[in-house]
Amino acid sequence: MSDKVSRRQFAKIAGLSAASVAGPLELAEAKAAAVSRRGSGFPAGFVWGTATSSYQVEGAVDEDGRGASIWDKFVRIPGKIEDATTGDRANEHYHRYKEDIALIKDLGCKAYRFSIAWPRVFPDGDGKPNPKGLDFYNRLVDELLKNGIEPWATLYHWDLPQSLQDRFGGWRSTETCKIFGDYAGYVAERLTDRVRNVFTLNESGRFVQFGYGLGIDAPGVTLPQREVNQVRHNSALAHGIAVQAVRARGRRGTRVGPAENIDVCVPALDTPEHVRAAEIALREMNAGYLNVIMTGRYTDAFLKYAGADAPKYSDAELKIIGSPVDFLGLNIYAPQNYVVPSDQGAGFMPLPIPKSFPHMSSDWLRIAPETIYWVPKLAAKIWKTDAIYITENGTSGDDVVSPDGKIYDTDRIMYLRNYLAQLQRATAEGVPVRGYFLWSLMDNFEWVFGLSKRFGLYHVNFDTQVRTAKLSASYYRNVIARNAAGV
């Protein structure tokens, strides 16, 4: 240190004056008081959580009577999974759930979004239930509540029982929709004495298009567009049937809604004309699932665009699909479309994404923090909802283990800091976002990427199953404690 700058002077320059040498608790309390005084941060009662899904973390695929899912079969098709791994073992969450719940508690999260493996509860999808399968979720829920963590359950996160795929073609048949309703009612009857919030289907847009259109995900089918649109309609119908089943058989006060990877549309410029174009685009680009769920009808523009490929349906089905929901869950990562106004077509024009657009370690995960501001803001206006939850948001990273055994994932912190700042901006303007579930609690089986993409706050050594907190876990813990995005 230069002789021209004393240690006391250096401390002042660095912001480490005598007032800053208090203990960590006093500093945290002072920061919280400062946030409260200036009225910033998220609303009081904002729900902070994290999320996983059954096939991605549970493992134990052949234990306690669990049946096979379409992913159990799909991962064994050569070339389908990037690193040739499977979810057979995954994170061993089925046996290590108490350890993992301790990780959630250490973050300060008061909510945990998990999914129920349909073939664990009904090995064949229907017929005789498997008591041992439901017992696991009873234990999980009880342990969460014991630790002061509210359980938020998802009924379907892609692990369709293989038997239903074999017998009915999976979501190609309305028989699967009806059976899903029976499963939803069975679960609601037995868990909603403790689980007060239930999501129906997770990311219909992904599992329909990727699983039945492109063949990239399970079950690996490639159907013509007309049949893909019908599968999407059936998934919306399954959602509506499940909503009605949860209301009929769940405890009074149980809340239910969808969790969808909305097709993101962001205004290229923050002008009234561009914002209006983005509003139209968000409705029309999501007309095949979210809009029909929230309004009970397909838009004229959607039906005109689909033409002869439009799904076949009845008025009775639309009424079921449009069953009122209690909240809207949105999985938001990256923009699919920047849009500008247009005097042709529906009133908007999507712009091509430049090759130079920045992205995270996953090429598809473009960095656009404004996405999480605009989407809920526009969604609340379009669908007149007063309760939105960000059911997934997060990023993959290289997550190199340093020589000291720690993971300094500053890229993930950068991503979260900027996205949460934009989400805070939205709530400050009155956008009704009530909670946020970070994806993901820990590294897991990331579908077609296998174990090669890491999204977790906790690093997982898949050989030893040791969990190690990344630096981003400390960042998120601080956000929750302050109820503010921070810096």
PDB file of N, CA and C in Angstrom, residues 203 230 247 260 264 318:
ATOM      1  N   GLU A 203     -45.237 -26.718 -19.069  1.00  0.00           N
ATOM      2  CA  GLU A 203     -44.686 -26.467 -20.401  1.00  0.00           C
ATOM      3  C   GLU A 203     -45.293 -27.337 -21.497  1.00  0.00           C
ATOM      4  N   GLN A 230     -53.576 -30.810 -32.731  1.00  0.00           N
ATOM      5  CA  GLN A 230     -54.588 -31.572 -31.991  1.00  0.00           C
ATOM      6  C   GLN A 230     -54.026 -32.051 -30.653  1.00  0.00           C
ATOM      7  N   ARG A 247     -60.681 -29.057  -8.090  1.00  0.00           N
ATOM      8  CA  ARG A 247     -61.736 -28.323  -7.385  1.00  0.00           C
ATOM      9  C   ARG A 247     -62.755 -29.275  -6.760  1.00  0.00           C
ATOM     10  N   GLU A 260     -46.516 -22.508 -17.717  1.00  0.00           N
ATOM     11  CA  GLU A 260     -46.232 -22.610 -19.148  1.00  0.00           C
ATOM     12  C   GLU A 260     -44.979 -21.838 -19.538  1.00  0.00           C
ATOM     13  N   VAL A 264     -42.245 -16.057 -25.725  1.00  0.00           N
ATOM     14  CA  VAL A 264     -41.941 -14.700 -25.281  1.00  0.00           C
ATOM     15  C   VAL A 264     -41.881 -13.723 -26.447  1.00  0.00           C
ATOM     16  N   LEU A 318     -64.185 -26.552 -25.132  1.00  0.00           N
ATOM     17  CA  LEU A 318     -63.705 -25.191 -24.875  1.00  0.00           C
ATOM     18  C   LEU A 318     -64.138 -24.709 -23.500  1.00  0.00           C
TER      19      LEU A 318
END
